[in-house]
PDB file of C-alpha atoms in Angstrom:
ATOM      1  CA  ARG A   1      -3.702  43.300  -2.874  1.00 45.00           C
ATOM      2  CA  ILE A   2      -5.333  39.861  -2.184  1.00 51.00           C
ATOM      3  CA  GLY A   3      -7.267  38.479  -5.178  1.00 51.00           C
ATOM      4  CA  ALA A   4      -6.777  41.668  -7.134  1.00 49.00           C
ATOM      5  CA  GLU A   5      -6.060  41.793 -10.929  1.00 55.00           C
ATOM      6  CA  PRO A   6      -2.764  43.157 -11.612  1.00 52.00           C
ATOM      7  CA  THR A   7      -2.658  46.699 -12.961  1.00 53.00           C
ATOM      8  CA  ALA A   8       0.080  49.127 -14.061  1.00 54.00           C
ATOM      9  CA  SER A   9       0.279  50.399 -10.578  1.00 52.00           C
ATOM     10  CA  SER A  10       0.402  46.952  -8.686  1.00 58.00           C
ATOM     11  CA  ASP A  11       3.121  44.351  -9.744  1.00 64.00           C
ATOM     12  CA  ARG A  12       1.813  41.294  -7.597  1.00 69.00           C
ATOM     13  CA  THR A  13      -1.351  39.438  -6.605  1.00 78.00           C
ATOM     14  CA  CYS A  14      -1.823  36.806  -4.213  1.00 82.00           C
ATOM     15  CA  VAL A  15      -3.033  33.406  -5.094  1.00 85.00           C
ATOM     16  CA  ALA A  16      -4.173  30.423  -2.857  1.00 89.00           C
ATOM     17  CA  CYS A  17      -1.962  27.556  -2.710  1.00 91.00           C
ATOM     18  CA  ASP A  18      -3.734  24.342  -4.147  1.00 90.00           C
ATOM     19  CA  THR A  19      -4.341  21.019  -2.502  1.00 88.00           C
ATOM     20  CA  GLY A  20      -1.028  19.113  -2.368  1.00 87.00           C
ATOM     21  CA  THR A  21       0.991  22.173  -1.699  1.00 89.00           C
ATOM     22  CA  TYR A  22       1.549  24.970   0.970  1.00 90.00           C
ATOM     23  CA  SER A  23       3.257  28.214   1.681  1.00 91.00           C
ATOM     24  CA  ASN A  24       4.590  29.042   5.198  1.00 82.00           C
ATOM     25  CA  GLY A  25       6.110  32.356   4.436  1.00 76.00           C
ATOM     26  CA  GLN A  26       4.888  35.898   2.996  1.00 71.00           C
ATOM     27  CA  ASN A  27       7.840  36.163   0.860  1.00 74.00           C
ATOM     28  CA  ASP A  28       7.176  32.735  -0.877  1.00 77.00           C
ATOM     29  CA  LYS A  29       7.152  33.211  -4.639  1.00 84.00           C
ATOM     30  CA  THR A  30       5.716  29.715  -5.209  1.00 88.00           C
ATOM     31  CA  CYS A  31       3.593  27.266  -3.360  1.00 90.00           C
ATOM     32  CA  ALA A  32       5.763  24.248  -2.338  1.00 89.00           C
ATOM     33  CA  GLN A  33       4.791  20.514  -2.937  1.00 87.00           C
ATOM     34  CA  CYS A  34       4.027  18.553   0.305  1.00 86.00           C
ATOM     35  CA  GLU A  35       6.957  16.448   1.170  1.00 82.00           C
ATOM     36  CA  ALA A  36       6.973  12.678   0.489  1.00 76.00           C
ATOM     37  CA  GLY A  37       4.603  10.859   2.820  1.00 75.00           C
ATOM     38  CA  LYS A  38       2.712  14.091   3.563  1.00 83.00           C
ATOM     39  CA  PHE A  39      -0.518  15.365   2.235  1.00 86.00           C
ATOM     40  CA  GLN A  40      -2.729  18.604   2.132  1.00 88.00           C
ATOM     41  CA  ASN A  41      -6.199  18.138   1.210  1.00 89.00           C
ATOM     42  CA  GLN A  42      -7.361  21.793   1.582  1.00 89.00           C
ATOM     43  CA  ARG A  43      -6.218  25.056  -0.226  1.00 91.00           C
ATOM     44  CA  GLN A  44      -4.635  27.986   1.381  1.00 89.00           C
ATOM     45  CA  ARG A  45      -2.697  25.938   3.865  1.00 90.00           C
ATOM     46  CA  VAL A  46       0.770  26.605   5.676  1.00 90.00           C
ATOM     47  CA  SER A  47       1.818  23.076   6.226  1.00 90.00           C
ATOM     48  CA  CYS A  48       1.231  19.515   5.152  1.00 89.00           C
ATOM     49  CA  ASP A  49       0.135  16.575   7.397  1.00 88.00           C
ATOM     50  CA  SER A  50       1.652  13.175   7.661  1.00 84.00           C
ATOM     51  CA  CYS A  51      -0.350  10.118   6.455  1.00 82.00           C
ATOM     52  CA  PRO A  52      -1.036   7.789   9.333  1.00 82.00           C
ATOM     53  CA  ASN A  53       0.591   4.272   9.376  1.00 82.00           C
ATOM     54  CA  GLY A  54      -1.024   1.891   6.908  1.00 84.00           C
ATOM     55  CA  TYR A  55      -1.681   4.614   4.461  1.00 82.00           C
ATOM     56  CA  THR A  56       0.355   6.532   1.589  1.00 80.00           C
ATOM     57  CA  ALA A  57       0.151   9.801   0.106  1.00 78.00           C
ATOM     58  CA  PHE A  58      -1.073  10.117  -3.514  1.00 74.00           C
ATOM     59  CA  GLN A  59      -2.416  12.382  -6.083  1.00 72.00           C
ATOM     60  CA  PRO A  60      -5.957  11.274  -7.211  1.00 68.00           C
ATOM     61  CA  ASN A  61      -5.107  11.375 -10.991  1.00 65.00           C
ATOM     62  CA  ASN A  62      -1.958   9.305 -10.234  1.00 58.00           C
ATOM     63  CA  GLN A  63      -3.458   6.601  -7.793  1.00 53.00           C
ATOM     64  CA  VAL A  64      -0.024   5.494  -6.594  1.00 51.00           C
ATOM     65  CA  ALA A  65       2.495   6.936  -3.886  1.00 50.00           C
ATOM     66  CA  ILE A  66       4.529   9.795  -5.331  1.00 55.00           C
ATOM     67  CA  SER A  67       7.953  11.080  -4.270  1.00 60.00           C
ATOM     68  CA  THR A  68       6.688  14.573  -3.480  1.00 67.00           C
ATOM     69  CA  GLY A  69       3.578  13.798  -1.136  1.00 71.00           C
ATOM     70  CA  GLY A  70       0.122  14.473  -2.378  1.00 79.00           C
ATOM     71  CA  SER A  71      -3.414  15.953  -1.775  1.00 83.00           C
ATOM     72  CA  GLN A  72      -4.865  12.716  -0.151  1.00 83.00           C
ATOM     73  CA  CYS A  73      -3.936   9.755   2.017  1.00 82.00           C
ATOM     74  CA  LYS A  74      -4.816   6.294   0.639  1.00 83.00           C
ATOM     75  CA  LYS A  75      -5.286   3.190   2.800  1.00 86.00           C
ATOM     76  CA  CYS A  76      -3.141   0.179   1.701  1.00 86.00           C
ATOM     77  CA  VAL A  77      -5.360  -2.474   0.409  1.00 89.00           C
ATOM     78  CA  ALA A  78      -5.655  -5.995   1.502  1.00 90.00           C
ATOM     79  CA  GLY A  79      -2.425  -8.114   0.547  1.00 90.00           C
ATOM     80  CA  GLN A  80      -0.419  -4.857   0.952  1.00 89.00           C
ATOM     81  CA  TYR A  81       1.067  -2.904   4.014  1.00 88.00           C
ATOM     82  CA  ASP A  82       2.886   0.262   5.014  1.00 84.00           C
ATOM     83  CA  ASP A  83       5.088   0.101   8.056  1.00 78.00           C
ATOM     84  CA  ASP A  84       7.144   3.288   8.012  1.00 67.00           C
ATOM     85  CA  ASN A  85       6.073   5.998  10.418  1.00 57.00           C
ATOM     86  CA  ASN A  86       5.898   8.751   7.894  1.00 51.00           C
ATOM     87  CA  SER A  87       4.287   6.912   4.839  1.00 52.00           C
ATOM     88  CA  TYR A  88       7.161   8.153   2.651  1.00 58.00           C
ATOM     89  CA  THR A  89       6.989   5.097   0.347  1.00 65.00           C
ATOM     90  CA  ALA A  90       4.197   3.243  -1.464  1.00 73.00           C
ATOM     91  CA  CYS A  91       2.389   0.450   0.005  1.00 82.00           C
ATOM     92  CA  GLU A  92       4.287  -2.835  -0.312  1.00 85.00           C
ATOM     93  CA  GLU A  93       2.866  -6.210  -1.352  1.00 89.00           C
ATOM     94  CA  CYS A  94       3.172  -8.983   1.314  1.00 90.00           C
ATOM     95  CA  GLY A  95       5.931 -11.474   0.366  1.00 88.00           C
ATOM     96  CA  SER A  96       5.905 -15.051  -0.399  1.00 83.00           C
ATOM     97  CA  GLY A  97       4.369 -17.198   2.328  1.00 84.00           C
ATOM     98  CA  GLN A  98       2.655 -14.056   3.818  1.00 89.00           C
ATOM     99  CA  PHE A  99      -0.812 -12.503   3.648  1.00 90.00           C
ATOM    100  CA  GLN A 100      -2.927  -9.642   4.899  1.00 92.00           C
ATOM    101  CA  PRO A 101      -6.632  -9.916   4.672  1.00 92.00           C
ATOM    102  CA  ASP A 102      -7.410  -6.346   5.767  1.00 93.00           C
ATOM    103  CA  ASP A 103      -6.945  -2.745   4.487  1.00 92.00           C
ATOM    104  CA  GLY A 104      -4.628  -0.209   6.111  1.00 90.00           C
ATOM    105  CA  LYS A 105      -2.306  -2.514   7.955  1.00 91.00           C
ATOM    106  CA  THR A 106       1.285  -1.833   8.867  1.00 89.00           C
ATOM    107  CA  SER A 107       2.412  -5.654   8.553  1.00 92.00           C
ATOM    108  CA  CYS A 108       1.689  -8.879   6.864  1.00 93.00           C
ATOM    109  CA  LYS A 109       1.038 -12.240   8.654  1.00 93.00           C
ATOM    110  CA  SER A 110       2.953 -15.480   8.066  1.00 91.00           C
ATOM    111  CA  CYS A 111       0.950 -18.643   6.775  1.00 86.00           C
ATOM    112  CA  PRO A 112       1.203 -21.480   9.260  1.00 83.00           C
ATOM    113  CA  ASP A 113       3.431 -24.449   8.335  1.00 74.00           C
ATOM    114  CA  GLY A 114       1.936 -26.392   5.430  1.00 71.00           C
ATOM    115  CA  TRP A 115      -0.278 -23.548   4.375  1.00 80.00           C
ATOM    116  CA  PHE A 116       0.281 -21.596   1.197  1.00 80.00           C
ATOM    117  CA  THR A 117      -0.609 -18.306  -0.637  1.00 83.00           C
ATOM    118  CA  LEU A 118      -2.217 -19.754  -3.718  1.00 70.00           C
ATOM    119  CA  ASN A 119      -3.759 -18.624  -6.804  1.00 64.00           C
ATOM    120  CA  ASP A 120      -6.734 -20.269  -8.703  1.00 63.00           C
ATOM    121  CA  ASP A 121      -4.374 -22.832 -10.272  1.00 65.00           C
ATOM    122  CA  TYR A 122      -2.938 -23.840  -6.808  1.00 63.00           C
ATOM    123  CA  ASP A 123       0.405 -22.347  -7.622  1.00 66.00           C
ATOM    124  CA  ALA A 124       2.234 -20.142  -5.007  1.00 68.00           C
ATOM    125  CA  VAL A 125       1.537 -16.497  -5.153  1.00 75.00           C
ATOM    126  CA  SER A 126       4.922 -14.540  -4.617  1.00 78.00           C
ATOM    127  CA  SER A 127       3.290 -11.464  -3.348  1.00 84.00           C
ATOM    128  CA  GLY A 128       0.036  -9.519  -2.500  1.00 86.00           C
ATOM    129  CA  ALA A 129      -1.767 -12.544  -1.007  1.00 87.00           C
ATOM    130  CA  THR A 130      -4.980 -11.856   1.026  1.00 88.00           C
ATOM    131  CA  ASN A 131      -5.301 -15.418   2.599  1.00 86.00           C
ATOM    132  CA  CYS A 132      -3.456 -18.685   3.159  1.00 85.00           C
ATOM    133  CA  TYR A 133      -4.680 -22.248   2.122  1.00 82.00           C
ATOM    134  CA  ALA A 134      -4.029 -25.588   2.998  1.00 80.00           C
ATOM    135  CA  CYS A 135      -3.036 -27.901   0.031  1.00 76.00           C
ATOM    136  CA  PRO A 136      -6.354 -29.128  -1.600  1.00 75.00           C
ATOM    137  CA  THR A 137      -7.070 -32.813  -1.894  1.00 76.00           C
ATOM    138  CA  GLY A 138      -4.798 -34.667  -4.237  1.00 75.00           C
ATOM    139  CA  LEU A 139      -1.937 -32.232  -3.792  1.00 76.00           C
ATOM    140  CA  PHE A 140       0.859 -32.099  -1.129  1.00 74.00           C
ATOM    141  CA  ASP A 141       3.447 -29.876   0.463  1.00 68.00           C
ATOM    142  CA  HIS A 142       6.477 -31.147  -1.324  1.00 58.00           C
ATOM    143  CA  ASP A 143       9.081 -29.416   0.924  1.00 57.00           C
ATOM    144  CA  GLY A 144       7.370 -28.557   4.095  1.00 54.00           C
ATOM    145  CA  ASN A 145       7.911 -24.803   3.685  1.00 54.00           C
ATOM    146  CA  SER A 146       4.986 -22.399   3.790  1.00 52.00           C
ATOM    147  CA  GLY A 147       4.615 -20.118   0.737  1.00 50.00           C
ATOM    148  CA  THR A 148       5.766 -22.615  -1.869  1.00 56.00           C
ATOM    149  CA  ALA A 149       3.636 -24.332  -4.315  1.00 65.00           C
ATOM    150  CA  CYS A 150       1.559 -27.466  -3.532  1.00 72.00           C
ATOM    151  CA  LYS A 151       2.443 -30.395  -6.143  1.00 76.00           C
ATOM    152  CA  ALA A 152       0.533 -33.292  -7.476  1.00 80.00           C
ATOM    153  CA  CYS A 153       1.712 -36.693  -6.346  1.00 83.00           C
ATOM    154  CA  PRO A 154       3.697 -38.582  -9.024  1.00 84.00           C
ATOM    155  CA  ASP A 155       1.901 -41.475 -10.774  1.00 87.00           C
ATOM    156  CA  GLY A 156       1.272 -44.336  -8.350  1.00 88.00           C
ATOM    157  CA  TYR A 157       1.029 -42.163  -5.258  1.00 85.00           C
ATOM    158  CA  VAL A 158      -1.710 -40.303  -3.488  1.00 84.00           C
ATOM    159  CA  ALA A 159      -1.658 -37.256  -1.205  1.00 77.00           C
ATOM    160  CA  LEU A 160      -2.780 -38.128   2.385  1.00 74.00           C
ATOM    161  CA  ASP A 161      -3.578 -35.826   5.326  1.00 67.00           C
ATOM    162  CA  ASP A 162      -1.106 -36.499   8.166  1.00 58.00           C
ATOM    163  CA  ASP A 163      -3.712 -38.795   9.965  1.00 56.00           C
ATOM    164  CA  GLU A 164      -4.471 -41.050   7.132  1.00 54.00           C
ATOM    165  CA  ASP A 165      -2.489 -44.235   6.506  1.00 53.00           C
ATOM    166  CA  GLY A 166      -3.206 -44.871   2.752  1.00 50.00           C
ATOM    167  CA  ALA A 167      -4.741 -48.346   2.992  1.00 50.00           C
TER     168      ALA A 167
END
């Protein structure tokens, strides 16, 4: 009997599977968790759905990707990406010399040569950047590689743009 209270004459009752779970068989004894990278945001379902690229499955009380799937898909935020087709993993932060200004993306962009992912102290940010910057006035690109820190000139030197001559 569906939804019936158990009595001495009935040994079972049916209960709806909750969000983040499913049951696809009449003989299932428990609701199964959605597989990693999949979600189910409705009750009483027989399967879970895959999160789209740029999203990851999570439980609202956890706020991070989980190994078993979840009840919702969460868009990767700026500075992060998710490039696998099944969203089995958490969103990953963009690496050094890379950035992503938009939410829900599947890759990061590379900073142009001489541009950097910097924090407020003009030090290189190693991950999670949302933009690239040229070295500010008075600092220079010490090794020509994007993604490394801008450095102050030693005493007796000044930092010039490529088109300046220092005179």
